[in-house]
mmCIF file of C-alpha atoms in Angstrom:
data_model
loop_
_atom_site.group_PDB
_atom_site.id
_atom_site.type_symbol
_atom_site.label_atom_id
_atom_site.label_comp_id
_atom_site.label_asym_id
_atom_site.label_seq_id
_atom_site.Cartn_x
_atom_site.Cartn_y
_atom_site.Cartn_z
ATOM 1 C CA UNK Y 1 -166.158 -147.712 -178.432
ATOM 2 C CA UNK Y 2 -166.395 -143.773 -177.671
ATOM 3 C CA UNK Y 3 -170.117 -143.926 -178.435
ATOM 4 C CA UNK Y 4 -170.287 -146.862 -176.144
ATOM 5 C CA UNK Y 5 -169.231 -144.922 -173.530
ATOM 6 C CA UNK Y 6 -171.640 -141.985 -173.995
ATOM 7 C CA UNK Y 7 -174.392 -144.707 -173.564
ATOM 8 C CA UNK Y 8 -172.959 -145.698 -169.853
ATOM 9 C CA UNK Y 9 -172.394 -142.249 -168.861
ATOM 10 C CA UNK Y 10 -176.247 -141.173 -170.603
ATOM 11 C CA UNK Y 11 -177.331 -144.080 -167.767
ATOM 12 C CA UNK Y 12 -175.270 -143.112 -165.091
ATOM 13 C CA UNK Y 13 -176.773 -139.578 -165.411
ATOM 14 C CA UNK Y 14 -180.204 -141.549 -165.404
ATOM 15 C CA UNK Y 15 -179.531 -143.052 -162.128
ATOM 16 C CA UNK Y 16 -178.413 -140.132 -160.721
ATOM 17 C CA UNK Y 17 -181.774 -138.389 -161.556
ATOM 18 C CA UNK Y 18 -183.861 -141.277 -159.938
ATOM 19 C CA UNK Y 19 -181.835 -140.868 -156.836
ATOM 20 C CA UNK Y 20 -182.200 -136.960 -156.956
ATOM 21 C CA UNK Y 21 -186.340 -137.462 -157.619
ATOM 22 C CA UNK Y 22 -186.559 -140.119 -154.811
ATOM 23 C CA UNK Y 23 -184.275 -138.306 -151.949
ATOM 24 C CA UNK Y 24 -185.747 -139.368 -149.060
ATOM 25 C CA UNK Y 25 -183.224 -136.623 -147.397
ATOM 26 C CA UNK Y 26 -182.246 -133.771 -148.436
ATOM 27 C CA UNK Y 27 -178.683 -135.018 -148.267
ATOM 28 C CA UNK Y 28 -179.391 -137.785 -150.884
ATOM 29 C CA UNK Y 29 -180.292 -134.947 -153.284
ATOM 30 C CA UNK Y 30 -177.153 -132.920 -152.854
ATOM 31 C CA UNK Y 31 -174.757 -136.392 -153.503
ATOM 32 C CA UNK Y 32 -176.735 -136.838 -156.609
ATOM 33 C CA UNK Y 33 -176.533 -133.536 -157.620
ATOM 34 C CA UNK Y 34 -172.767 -133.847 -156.756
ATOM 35 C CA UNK Y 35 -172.535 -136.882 -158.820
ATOM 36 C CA UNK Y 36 -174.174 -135.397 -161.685
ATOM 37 C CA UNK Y 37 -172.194 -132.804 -161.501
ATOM 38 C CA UNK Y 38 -168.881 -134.590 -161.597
ATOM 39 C CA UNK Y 39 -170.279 -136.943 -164.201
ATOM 40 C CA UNK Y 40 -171.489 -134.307 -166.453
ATOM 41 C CA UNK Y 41 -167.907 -132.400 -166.858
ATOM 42 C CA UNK Y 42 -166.126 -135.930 -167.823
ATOM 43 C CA UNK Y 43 -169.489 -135.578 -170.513
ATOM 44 C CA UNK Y 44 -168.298 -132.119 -171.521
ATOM 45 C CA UNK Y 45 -164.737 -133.712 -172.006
ATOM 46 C CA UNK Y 46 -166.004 -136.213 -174.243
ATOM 47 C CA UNK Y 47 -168.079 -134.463 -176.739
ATOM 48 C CA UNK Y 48 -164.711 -131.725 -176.659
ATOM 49 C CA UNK Y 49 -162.684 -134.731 -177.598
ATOM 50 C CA UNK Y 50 -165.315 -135.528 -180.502
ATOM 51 C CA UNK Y 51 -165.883 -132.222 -181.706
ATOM 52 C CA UNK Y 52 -162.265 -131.541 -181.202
ATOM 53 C CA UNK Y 53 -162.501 -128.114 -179.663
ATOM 54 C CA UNK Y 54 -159.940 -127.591 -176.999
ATOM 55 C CA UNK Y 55 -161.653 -124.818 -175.489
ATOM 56 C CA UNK Y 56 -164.874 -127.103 -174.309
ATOM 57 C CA UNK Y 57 -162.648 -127.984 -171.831
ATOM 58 C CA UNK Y 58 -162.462 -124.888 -169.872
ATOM 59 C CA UNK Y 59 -166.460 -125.093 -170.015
ATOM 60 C CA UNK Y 60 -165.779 -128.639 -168.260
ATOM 61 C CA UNK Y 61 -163.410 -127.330 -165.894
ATOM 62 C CA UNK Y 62 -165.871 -124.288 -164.859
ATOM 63 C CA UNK Y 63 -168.801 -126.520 -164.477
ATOM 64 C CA UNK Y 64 -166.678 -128.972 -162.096
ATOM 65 C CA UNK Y 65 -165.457 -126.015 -160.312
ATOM 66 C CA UNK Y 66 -169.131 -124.179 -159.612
ATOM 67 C CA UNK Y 67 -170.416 -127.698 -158.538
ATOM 68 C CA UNK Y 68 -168.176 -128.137 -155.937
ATOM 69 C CA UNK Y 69 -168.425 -124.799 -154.623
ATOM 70 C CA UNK Y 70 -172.376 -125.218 -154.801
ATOM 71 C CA UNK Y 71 -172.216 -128.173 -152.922
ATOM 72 C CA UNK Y 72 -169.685 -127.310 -149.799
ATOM 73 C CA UNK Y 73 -172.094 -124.197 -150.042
ATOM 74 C CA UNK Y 74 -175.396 -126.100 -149.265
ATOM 75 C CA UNK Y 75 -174.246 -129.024 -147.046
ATOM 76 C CA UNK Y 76 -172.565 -127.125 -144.667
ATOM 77 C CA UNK Y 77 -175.430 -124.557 -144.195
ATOM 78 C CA UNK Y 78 -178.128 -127.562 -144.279
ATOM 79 C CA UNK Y 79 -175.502 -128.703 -141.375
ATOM 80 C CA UNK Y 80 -176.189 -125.773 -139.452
ATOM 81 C CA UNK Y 81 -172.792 -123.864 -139.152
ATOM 82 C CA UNK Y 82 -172.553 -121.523 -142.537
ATOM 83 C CA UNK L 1 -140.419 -118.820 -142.300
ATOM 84 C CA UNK L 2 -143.248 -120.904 -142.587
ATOM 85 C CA UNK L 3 -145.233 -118.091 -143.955
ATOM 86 C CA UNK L 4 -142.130 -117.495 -146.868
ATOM 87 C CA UNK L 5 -142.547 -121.327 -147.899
ATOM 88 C CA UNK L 6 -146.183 -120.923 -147.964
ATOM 89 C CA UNK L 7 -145.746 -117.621 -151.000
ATOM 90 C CA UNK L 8 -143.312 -119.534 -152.344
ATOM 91 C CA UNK L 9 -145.069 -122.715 -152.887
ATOM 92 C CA UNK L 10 -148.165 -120.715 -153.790
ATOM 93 C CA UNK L 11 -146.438 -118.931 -156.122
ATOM 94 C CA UNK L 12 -145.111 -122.355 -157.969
ATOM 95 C CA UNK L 13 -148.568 -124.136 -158.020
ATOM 96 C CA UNK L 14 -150.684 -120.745 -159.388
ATOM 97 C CA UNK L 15 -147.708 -120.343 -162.041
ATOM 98 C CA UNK L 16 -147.962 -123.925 -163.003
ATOM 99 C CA UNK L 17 -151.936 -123.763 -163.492
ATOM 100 C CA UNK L 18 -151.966 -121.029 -165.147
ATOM 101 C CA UNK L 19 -149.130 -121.864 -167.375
ATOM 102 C CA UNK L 20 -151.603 -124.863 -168.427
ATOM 103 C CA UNK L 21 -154.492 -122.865 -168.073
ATOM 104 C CA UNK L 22 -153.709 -120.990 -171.119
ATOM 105 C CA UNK L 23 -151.157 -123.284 -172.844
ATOM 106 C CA UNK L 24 -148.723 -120.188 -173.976
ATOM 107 C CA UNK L 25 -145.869 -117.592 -173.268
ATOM 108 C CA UNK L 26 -146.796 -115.454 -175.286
ATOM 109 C CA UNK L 27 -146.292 -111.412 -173.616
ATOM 110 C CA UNK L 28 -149.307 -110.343 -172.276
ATOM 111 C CA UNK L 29 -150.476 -113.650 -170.961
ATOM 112 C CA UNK L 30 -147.746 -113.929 -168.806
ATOM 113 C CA UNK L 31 -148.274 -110.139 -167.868
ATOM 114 C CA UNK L 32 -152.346 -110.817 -166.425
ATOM 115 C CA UNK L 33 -150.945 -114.099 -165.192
ATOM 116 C CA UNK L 34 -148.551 -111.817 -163.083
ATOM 117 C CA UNK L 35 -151.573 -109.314 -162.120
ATOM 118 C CA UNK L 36 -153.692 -112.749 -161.185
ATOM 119 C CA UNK L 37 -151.341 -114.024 -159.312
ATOM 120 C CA UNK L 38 -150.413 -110.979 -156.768
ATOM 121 C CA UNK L 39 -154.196 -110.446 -156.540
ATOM 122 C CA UNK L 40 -154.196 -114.120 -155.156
ATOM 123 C CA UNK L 41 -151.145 -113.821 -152.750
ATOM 124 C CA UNK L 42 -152.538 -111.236 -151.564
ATOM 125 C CA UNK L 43 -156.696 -112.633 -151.297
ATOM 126 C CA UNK L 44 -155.213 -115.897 -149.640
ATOM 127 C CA UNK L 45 -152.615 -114.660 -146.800
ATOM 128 C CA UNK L 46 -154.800 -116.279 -144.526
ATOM 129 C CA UNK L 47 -153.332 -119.639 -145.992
ATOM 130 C CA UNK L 48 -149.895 -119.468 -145.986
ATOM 131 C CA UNK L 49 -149.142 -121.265 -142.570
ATOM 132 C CA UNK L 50 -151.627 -123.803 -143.856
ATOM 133 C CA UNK L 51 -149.012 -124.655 -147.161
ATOM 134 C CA UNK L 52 -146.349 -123.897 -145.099
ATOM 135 C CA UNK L 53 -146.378 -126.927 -143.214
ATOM 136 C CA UNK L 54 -144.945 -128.853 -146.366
ATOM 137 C CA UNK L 55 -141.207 -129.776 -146.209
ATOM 138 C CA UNK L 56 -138.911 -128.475 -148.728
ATOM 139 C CA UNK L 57 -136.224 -131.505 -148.977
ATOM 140 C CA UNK L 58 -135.029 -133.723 -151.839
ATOM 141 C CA UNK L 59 -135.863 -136.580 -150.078
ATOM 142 C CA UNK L 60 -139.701 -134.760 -149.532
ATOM 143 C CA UNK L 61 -139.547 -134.682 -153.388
ATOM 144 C CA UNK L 62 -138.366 -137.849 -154.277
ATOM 145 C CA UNK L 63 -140.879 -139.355 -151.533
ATOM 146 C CA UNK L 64 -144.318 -137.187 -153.439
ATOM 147 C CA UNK L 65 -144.385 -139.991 -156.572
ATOM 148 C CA UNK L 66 -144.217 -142.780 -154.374
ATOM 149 C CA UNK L 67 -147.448 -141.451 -152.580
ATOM 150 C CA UNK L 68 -149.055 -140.734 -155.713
ATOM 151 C CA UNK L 69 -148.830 -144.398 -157.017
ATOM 152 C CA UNK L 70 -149.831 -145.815 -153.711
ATOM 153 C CA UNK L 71 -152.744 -143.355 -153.983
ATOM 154 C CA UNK L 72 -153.791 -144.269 -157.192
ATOM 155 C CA UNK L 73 -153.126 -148.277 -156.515
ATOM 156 C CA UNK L 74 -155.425 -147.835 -153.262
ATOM 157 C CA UNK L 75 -158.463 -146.229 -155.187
ATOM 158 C CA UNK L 76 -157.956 -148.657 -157.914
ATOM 159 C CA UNK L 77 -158.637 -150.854 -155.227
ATOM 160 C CA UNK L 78 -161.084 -148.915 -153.229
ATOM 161 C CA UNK L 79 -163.153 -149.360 -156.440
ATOM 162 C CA UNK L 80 -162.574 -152.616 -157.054
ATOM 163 C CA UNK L 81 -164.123 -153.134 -153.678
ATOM 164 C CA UNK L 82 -167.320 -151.403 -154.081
ATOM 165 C CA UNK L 83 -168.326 -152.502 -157.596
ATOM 166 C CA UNK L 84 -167.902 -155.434 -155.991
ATOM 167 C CA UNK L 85 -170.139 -154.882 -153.078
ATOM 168 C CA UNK L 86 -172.731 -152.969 -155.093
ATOM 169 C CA UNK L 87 -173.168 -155.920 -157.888
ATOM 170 C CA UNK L 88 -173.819 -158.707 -155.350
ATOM 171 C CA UNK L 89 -177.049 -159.138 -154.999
ATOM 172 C CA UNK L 90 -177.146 -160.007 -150.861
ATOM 173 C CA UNK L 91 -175.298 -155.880 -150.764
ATOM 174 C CA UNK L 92 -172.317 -157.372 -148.163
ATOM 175 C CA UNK L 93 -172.403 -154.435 -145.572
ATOM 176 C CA UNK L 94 -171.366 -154.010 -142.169
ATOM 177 C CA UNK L 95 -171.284 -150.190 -141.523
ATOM 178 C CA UNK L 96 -170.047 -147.956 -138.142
ATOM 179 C CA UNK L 97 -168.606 -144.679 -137.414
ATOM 180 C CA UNK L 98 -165.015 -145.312 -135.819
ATOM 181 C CA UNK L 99 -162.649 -142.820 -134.323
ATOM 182 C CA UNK L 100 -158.849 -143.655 -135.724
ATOM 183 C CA UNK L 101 -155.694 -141.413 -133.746
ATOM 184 C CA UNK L 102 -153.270 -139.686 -136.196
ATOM 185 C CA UNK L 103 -149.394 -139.128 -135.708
ATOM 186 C CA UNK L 104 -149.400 -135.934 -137.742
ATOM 187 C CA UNK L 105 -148.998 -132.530 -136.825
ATOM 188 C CA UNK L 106 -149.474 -130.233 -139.247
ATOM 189 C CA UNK L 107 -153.212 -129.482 -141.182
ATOM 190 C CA UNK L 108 -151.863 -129.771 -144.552
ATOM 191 C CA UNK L 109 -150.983 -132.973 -142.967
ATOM 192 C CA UNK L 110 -154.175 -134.066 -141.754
ATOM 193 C CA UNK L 111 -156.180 -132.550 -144.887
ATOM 194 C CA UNK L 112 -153.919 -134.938 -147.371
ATOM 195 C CA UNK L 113 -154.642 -137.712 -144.998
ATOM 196 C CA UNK L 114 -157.949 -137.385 -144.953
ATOM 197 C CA UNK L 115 -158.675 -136.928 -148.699
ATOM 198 C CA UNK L 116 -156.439 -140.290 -149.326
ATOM 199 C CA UNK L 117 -158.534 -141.805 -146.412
ATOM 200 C CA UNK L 118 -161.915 -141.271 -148.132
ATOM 201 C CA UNK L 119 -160.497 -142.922 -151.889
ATOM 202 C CA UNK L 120 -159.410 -145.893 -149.927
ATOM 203 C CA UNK L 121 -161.154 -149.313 -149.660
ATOM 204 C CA UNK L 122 -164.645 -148.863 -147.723
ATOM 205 C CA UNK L 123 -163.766 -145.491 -145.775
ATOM 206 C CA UNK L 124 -164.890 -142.099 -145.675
ATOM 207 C CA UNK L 125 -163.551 -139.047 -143.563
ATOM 208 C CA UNK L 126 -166.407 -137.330 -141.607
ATOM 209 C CA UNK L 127 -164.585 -135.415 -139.336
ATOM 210 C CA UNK L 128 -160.936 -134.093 -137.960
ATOM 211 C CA UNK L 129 -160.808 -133.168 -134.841
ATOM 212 C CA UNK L 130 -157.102 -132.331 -132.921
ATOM 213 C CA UNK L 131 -155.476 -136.165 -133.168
ATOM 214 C CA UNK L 132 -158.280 -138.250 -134.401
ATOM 215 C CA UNK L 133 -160.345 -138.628 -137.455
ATOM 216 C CA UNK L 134 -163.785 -139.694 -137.769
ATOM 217 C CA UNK L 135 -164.032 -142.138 -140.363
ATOM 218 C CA UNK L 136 -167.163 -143.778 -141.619
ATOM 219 C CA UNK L 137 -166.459 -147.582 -142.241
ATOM 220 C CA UNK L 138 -168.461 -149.904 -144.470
ATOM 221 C CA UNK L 139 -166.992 -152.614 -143.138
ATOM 222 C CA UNK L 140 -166.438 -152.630 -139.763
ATOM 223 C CA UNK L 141 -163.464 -154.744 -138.414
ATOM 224 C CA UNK L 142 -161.712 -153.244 -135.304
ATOM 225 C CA UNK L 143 -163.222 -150.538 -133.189
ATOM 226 C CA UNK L 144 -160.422 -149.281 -131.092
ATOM 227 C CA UNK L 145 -158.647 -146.031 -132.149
ATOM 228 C CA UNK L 146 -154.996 -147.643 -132.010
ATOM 229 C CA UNK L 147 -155.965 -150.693 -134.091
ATOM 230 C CA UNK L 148 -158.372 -149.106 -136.817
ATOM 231 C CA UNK L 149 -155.404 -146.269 -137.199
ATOM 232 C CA UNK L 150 -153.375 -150.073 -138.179
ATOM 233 C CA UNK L 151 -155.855 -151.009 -140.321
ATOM 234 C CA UNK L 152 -157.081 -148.060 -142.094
ATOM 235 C CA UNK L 153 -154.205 -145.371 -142.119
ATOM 236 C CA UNK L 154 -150.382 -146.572 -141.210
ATOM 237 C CA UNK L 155 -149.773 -147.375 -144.636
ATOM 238 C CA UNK L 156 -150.057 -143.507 -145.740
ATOM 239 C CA UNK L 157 -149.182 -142.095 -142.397
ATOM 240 C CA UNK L 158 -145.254 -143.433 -143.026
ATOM 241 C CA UNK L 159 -144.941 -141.811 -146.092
ATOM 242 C CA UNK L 160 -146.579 -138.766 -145.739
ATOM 243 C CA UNK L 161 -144.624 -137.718 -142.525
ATOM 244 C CA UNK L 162 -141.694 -137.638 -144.764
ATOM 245 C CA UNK L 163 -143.313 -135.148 -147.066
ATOM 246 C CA UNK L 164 -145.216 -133.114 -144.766
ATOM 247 C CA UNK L 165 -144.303 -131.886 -141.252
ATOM 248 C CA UNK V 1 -151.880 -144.640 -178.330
ATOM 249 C CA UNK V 2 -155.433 -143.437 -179.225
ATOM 250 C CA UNK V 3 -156.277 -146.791 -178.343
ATOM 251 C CA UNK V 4 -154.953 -147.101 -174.671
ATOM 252 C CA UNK V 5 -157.046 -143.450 -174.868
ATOM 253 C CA UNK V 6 -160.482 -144.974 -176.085
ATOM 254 C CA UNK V 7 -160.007 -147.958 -173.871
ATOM 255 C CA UNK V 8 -159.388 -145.710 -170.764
ATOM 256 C CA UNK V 9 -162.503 -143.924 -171.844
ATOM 257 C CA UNK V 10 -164.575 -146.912 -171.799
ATOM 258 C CA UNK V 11 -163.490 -148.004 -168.194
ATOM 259 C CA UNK V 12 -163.657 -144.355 -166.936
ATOM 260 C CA UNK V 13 -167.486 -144.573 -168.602
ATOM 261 C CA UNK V 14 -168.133 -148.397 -166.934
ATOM 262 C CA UNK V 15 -167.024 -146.976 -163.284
ATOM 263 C CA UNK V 16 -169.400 -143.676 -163.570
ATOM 264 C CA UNK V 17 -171.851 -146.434 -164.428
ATOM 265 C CA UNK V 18 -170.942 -148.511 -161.418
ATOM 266 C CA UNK V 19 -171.074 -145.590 -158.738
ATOM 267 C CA UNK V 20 -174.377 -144.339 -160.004
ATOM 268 C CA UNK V 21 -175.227 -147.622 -159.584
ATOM 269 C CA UNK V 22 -173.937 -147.801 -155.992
ATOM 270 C CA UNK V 23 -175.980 -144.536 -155.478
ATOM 271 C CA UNK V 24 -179.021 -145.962 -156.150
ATOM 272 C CA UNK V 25 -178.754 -149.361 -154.680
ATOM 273 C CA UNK V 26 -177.249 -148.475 -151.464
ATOM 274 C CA UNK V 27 -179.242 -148.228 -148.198
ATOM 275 C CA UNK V 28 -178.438 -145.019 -146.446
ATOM 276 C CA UNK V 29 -176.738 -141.573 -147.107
ATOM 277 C CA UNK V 30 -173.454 -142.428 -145.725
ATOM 278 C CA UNK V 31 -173.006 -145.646 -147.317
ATOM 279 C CA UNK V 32 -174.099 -144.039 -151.207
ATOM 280 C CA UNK V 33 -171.568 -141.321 -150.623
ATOM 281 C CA UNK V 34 -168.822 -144.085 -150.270
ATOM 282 C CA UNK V 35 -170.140 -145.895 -153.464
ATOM 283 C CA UNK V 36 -170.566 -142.509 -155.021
ATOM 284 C CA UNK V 37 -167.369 -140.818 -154.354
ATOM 285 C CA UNK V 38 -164.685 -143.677 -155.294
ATOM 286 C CA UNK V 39 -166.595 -144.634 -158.123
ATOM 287 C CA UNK V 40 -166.949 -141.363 -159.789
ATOM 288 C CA UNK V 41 -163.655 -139.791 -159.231
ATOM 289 C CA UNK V 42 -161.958 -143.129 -160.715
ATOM 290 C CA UNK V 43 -164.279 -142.915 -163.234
ATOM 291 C CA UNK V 44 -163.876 -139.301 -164.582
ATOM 292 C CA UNK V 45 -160.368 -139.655 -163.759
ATOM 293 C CA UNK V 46 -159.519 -142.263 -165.945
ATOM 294 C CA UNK V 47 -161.822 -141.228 -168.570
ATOM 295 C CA UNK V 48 -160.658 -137.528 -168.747
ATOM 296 C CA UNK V 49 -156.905 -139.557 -168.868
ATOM 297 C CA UNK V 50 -158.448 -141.399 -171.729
ATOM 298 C CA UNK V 51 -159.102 -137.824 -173.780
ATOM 299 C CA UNK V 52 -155.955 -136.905 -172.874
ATOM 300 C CA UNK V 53 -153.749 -139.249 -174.322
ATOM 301 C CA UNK V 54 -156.569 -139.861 -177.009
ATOM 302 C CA UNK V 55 -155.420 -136.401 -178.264
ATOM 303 C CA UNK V 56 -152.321 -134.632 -177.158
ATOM 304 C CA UNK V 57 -153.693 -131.004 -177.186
ATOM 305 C CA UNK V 58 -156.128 -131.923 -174.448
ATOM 306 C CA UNK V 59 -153.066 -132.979 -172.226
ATOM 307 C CA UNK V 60 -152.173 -130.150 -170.514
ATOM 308 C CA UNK V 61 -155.959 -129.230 -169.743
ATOM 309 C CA UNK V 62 -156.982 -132.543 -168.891
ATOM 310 C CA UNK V 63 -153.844 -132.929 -165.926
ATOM 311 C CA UNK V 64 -155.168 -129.940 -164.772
ATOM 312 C CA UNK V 65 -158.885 -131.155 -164.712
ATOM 313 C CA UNK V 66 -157.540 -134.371 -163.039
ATOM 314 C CA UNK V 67 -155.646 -132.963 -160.251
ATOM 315 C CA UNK V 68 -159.026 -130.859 -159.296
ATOM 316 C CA UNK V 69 -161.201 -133.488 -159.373
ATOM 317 C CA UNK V 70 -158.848 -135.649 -157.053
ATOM 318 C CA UNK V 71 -158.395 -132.389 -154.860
ATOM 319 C CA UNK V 72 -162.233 -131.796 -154.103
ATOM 320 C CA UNK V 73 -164.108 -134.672 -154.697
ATOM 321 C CA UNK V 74 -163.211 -136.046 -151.696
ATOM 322 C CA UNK V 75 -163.525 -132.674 -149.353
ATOM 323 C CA UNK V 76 -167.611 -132.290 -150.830
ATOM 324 C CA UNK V 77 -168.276 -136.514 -149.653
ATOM 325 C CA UNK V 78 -166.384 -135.353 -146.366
ATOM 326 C CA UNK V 79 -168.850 -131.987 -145.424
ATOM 327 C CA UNK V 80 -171.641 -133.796 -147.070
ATOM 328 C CA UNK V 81 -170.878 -136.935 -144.698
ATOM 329 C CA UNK V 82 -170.556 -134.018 -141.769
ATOM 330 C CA UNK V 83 -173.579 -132.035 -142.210
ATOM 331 C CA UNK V 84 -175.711 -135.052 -142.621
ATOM 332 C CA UNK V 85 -174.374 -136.333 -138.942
ATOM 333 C CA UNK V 86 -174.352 -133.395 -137.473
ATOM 334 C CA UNK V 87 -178.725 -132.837 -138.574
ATOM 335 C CA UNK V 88 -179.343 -136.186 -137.175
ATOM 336 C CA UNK V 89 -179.237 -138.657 -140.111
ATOM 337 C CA UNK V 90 -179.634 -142.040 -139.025
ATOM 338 C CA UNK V 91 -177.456 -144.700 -139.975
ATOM 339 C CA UNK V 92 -178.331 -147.968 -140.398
ATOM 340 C CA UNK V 93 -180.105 -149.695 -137.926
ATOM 341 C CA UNK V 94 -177.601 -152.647 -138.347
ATOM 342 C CA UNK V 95 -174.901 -150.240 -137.670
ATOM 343 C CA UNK V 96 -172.338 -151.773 -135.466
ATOM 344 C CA UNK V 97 -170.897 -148.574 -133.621
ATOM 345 C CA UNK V 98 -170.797 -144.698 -133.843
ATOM 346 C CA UNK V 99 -167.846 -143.336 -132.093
ATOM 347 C CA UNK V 100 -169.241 -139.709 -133.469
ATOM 348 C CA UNK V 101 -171.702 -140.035 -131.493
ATOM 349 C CA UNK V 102 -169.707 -138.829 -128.104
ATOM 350 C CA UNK V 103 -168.496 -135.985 -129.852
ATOM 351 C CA UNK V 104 -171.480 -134.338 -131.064
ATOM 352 C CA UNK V 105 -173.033 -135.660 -127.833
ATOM 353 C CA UNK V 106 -175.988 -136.972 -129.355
ATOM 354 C CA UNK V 107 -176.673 -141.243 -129.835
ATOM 355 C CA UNK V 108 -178.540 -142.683 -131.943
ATOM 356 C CA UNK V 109 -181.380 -143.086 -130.195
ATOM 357 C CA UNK V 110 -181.770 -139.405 -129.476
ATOM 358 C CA UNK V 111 -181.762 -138.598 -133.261
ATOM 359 C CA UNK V 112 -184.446 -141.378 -133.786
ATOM 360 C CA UNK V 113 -186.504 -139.687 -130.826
ATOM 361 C CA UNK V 114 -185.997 -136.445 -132.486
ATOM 362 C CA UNK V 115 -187.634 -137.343 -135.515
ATOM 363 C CA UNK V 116 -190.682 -139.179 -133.768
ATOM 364 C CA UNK V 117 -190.740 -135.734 -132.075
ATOM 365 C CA UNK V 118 -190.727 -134.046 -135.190
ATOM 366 C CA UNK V 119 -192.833 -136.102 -136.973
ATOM 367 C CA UNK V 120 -195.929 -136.034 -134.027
ATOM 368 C CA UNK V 121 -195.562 -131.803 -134.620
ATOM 369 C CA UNK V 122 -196.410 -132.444 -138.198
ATOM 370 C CA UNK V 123 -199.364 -134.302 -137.557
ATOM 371 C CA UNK V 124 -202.189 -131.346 -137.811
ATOM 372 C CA UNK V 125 -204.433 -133.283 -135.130
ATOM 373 C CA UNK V 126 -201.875 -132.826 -132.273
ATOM 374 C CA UNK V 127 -201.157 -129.300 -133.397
ATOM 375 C CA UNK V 128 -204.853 -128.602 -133.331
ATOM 376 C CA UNK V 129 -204.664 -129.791 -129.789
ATOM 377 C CA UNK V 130 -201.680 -128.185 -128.386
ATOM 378 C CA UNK V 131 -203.147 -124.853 -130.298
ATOM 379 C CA UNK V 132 -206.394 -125.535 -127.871
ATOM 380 C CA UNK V 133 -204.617 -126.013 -125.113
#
């Protein structure tokens, strides 16, 4: 079932990168990049449930954290008031 | 006062985080957690009428799960909704930008309401501005401030005014 | 109990699925981000749940990772949303009504004549002309 999952999130990833290739705005890339982003720790969280390493978690936790921040970051200066 | 609720509350959350940050009490954890934690009071004064404007009251407690399962129920539902939408093939949308009038006062107020409002069923916050949010609807029903405020937020607005000033 | 966990994974997994999905299919910016942002939080949420109850000593962590994610998930789709209205985006063309419009005191058809504007400055023959003239 777990490795089931991994395929669905592998292809969520997938679409996230077509959307991020295509665009057409600049606006598209940044919600795919947040979406990857968000999809990628709950990733991290799954291979430190299968490897059983607690500490991958903090790794998961930093990676959500510095997406977030990237993204507020970039939309609001591509909105013009940074 | 509003400013001493805001350190104290502040205090509880960044003690709570860290506490499951690093998952022990042993010495000299708590001791950096003590270090991190004045270093933050003091980084984030700017903040404390902002958490401030949360009520301190049993009933205010009592009152938080109840918001937290209708939160969760609603984005169960919000996502219920679009899988929905996004797996039928004719993509059922009907999308505007409608301006909805809140009762509440306070930001911390406003800021919760507008997070909830965006995991709901087919809206997204865009903007807050004094009494009235800017919500992005996929499904447009009602354009009027009064009656979209009916449709899209009453059902949080009761409970939250209970928790939040 | 680790099978509530594995089966929370796998609906966590099929909901990522589904708002990547939504990302892709949906017309314009504002209506992905609405696809994007439900979909994904419920997904990660329920599938970082999952690993939670899966094994207890990722509990504590994964609350912590939860409550984040439901924090500022929705605040990036909300300045995301912003930004894009506020450099012009267009919505739909079957877009019944923009009350943002009044506020930022530009309509719709303003931001399409912006871009036409926009786009005739790109075209190298008219800037070879205005350049002569």
């Amino acid at each position: 079932m777990i490795y089931i999952s991994l395929v669905f999130l592998s292809l969520a990833i997938l679409f996230s990168l077509i959307r991020l290739l295509k665009g057409p705005t600049s606006f598209d890339r940044l919600l795919a990049s947040d979406t990857l982003a968000i999809i990628t720790s709950g990733l991290i969280v799954l291979v430190a449930y299968l490897l059983e390493r607690v500490i991958y978690m903090d790794v998961s936790l930093v990676y959500a954290l510095l997406g977030f921040v990237g993204v507020v970051v970039v939309a609001r200066f591509l909105g013009g008031d940074a | 006062m509003r400013q001493i609720k805001g350190i104290i509350l502040l205090t509880i959350v960044l003690t709570a985080v860290w506490l499951l940050l690093t998952g022990s009490f042993a010495a000299e954890e708590l001791i950096v957690g003590g270090f991190v934690l004045a270093l933050s009071l003091i980084l984030f004064r700017r903040y404390y009428e902002l958490f401030g404007g949360l009520r301190f009251s049993l009933k205010a407690l009592a009152l938080l799960p109840a918001y937290l399962i209708l939160f969760v129920w609603e984005l169960i539902k919000s996502n219920i909704d679009v899988a929905s939408r996004v797996l039928r093939p004719s993509l059922p949308i009907n999308p505007g930008i409608v301006k909805v009038k809140t009762d509440l006062k306070s930001d911390v107020g406003k800021l919760v309401l507008a997070n909830s409002i965006t995991l709901t069923p087919g809206t997204l916050t865009i903007d807050v501005d004094d009494d009235f949010l800017y919500i992005h609807w996929i499904d447009v029903k009602d354009s009027s401030p009064e009656a979209a405020q009916t449709r899209i937020s009453r059902r949080f607005e009761g409970l939250l005014k209970e928790i939040v000033e | 109990m680790e099978l509530l966990g594995h089966i929370l994974i796998l609906i966590g997994s099929i909901f990522s699925l589904l708002g990547a999905f939504g990302i892709l299919r949906m017309p314009d910016i504002y209506n992905r981000l609405q696809a994007g942002t439900k979909a994904t939080t419920l997904g990660a949420l329920s599938l970082i749940l999952g690993v939670g109850l899966a094994n207890p000593a990722f509990l504590g962590k994964s609350i912590l990772l939860i409550l984040f994610i439901v924090l500022t998930n929705p605040i990036s789709s909300s300045t995301i949303a912003r930004s894009g209205r506020r450099a012009d985006i267009p919505m739909l063309k079957n877009a019944v009504v923009d009350a943002y419009a009044e506020k930022v005191g530009k309509t719709q058809a303003a931001a399409d004549k912006k871009r036409s504007n926009r786009a005739d400055a790109d075209d190298p023959q008219t800037a070879v002309k205005e350049a002569n003239v």
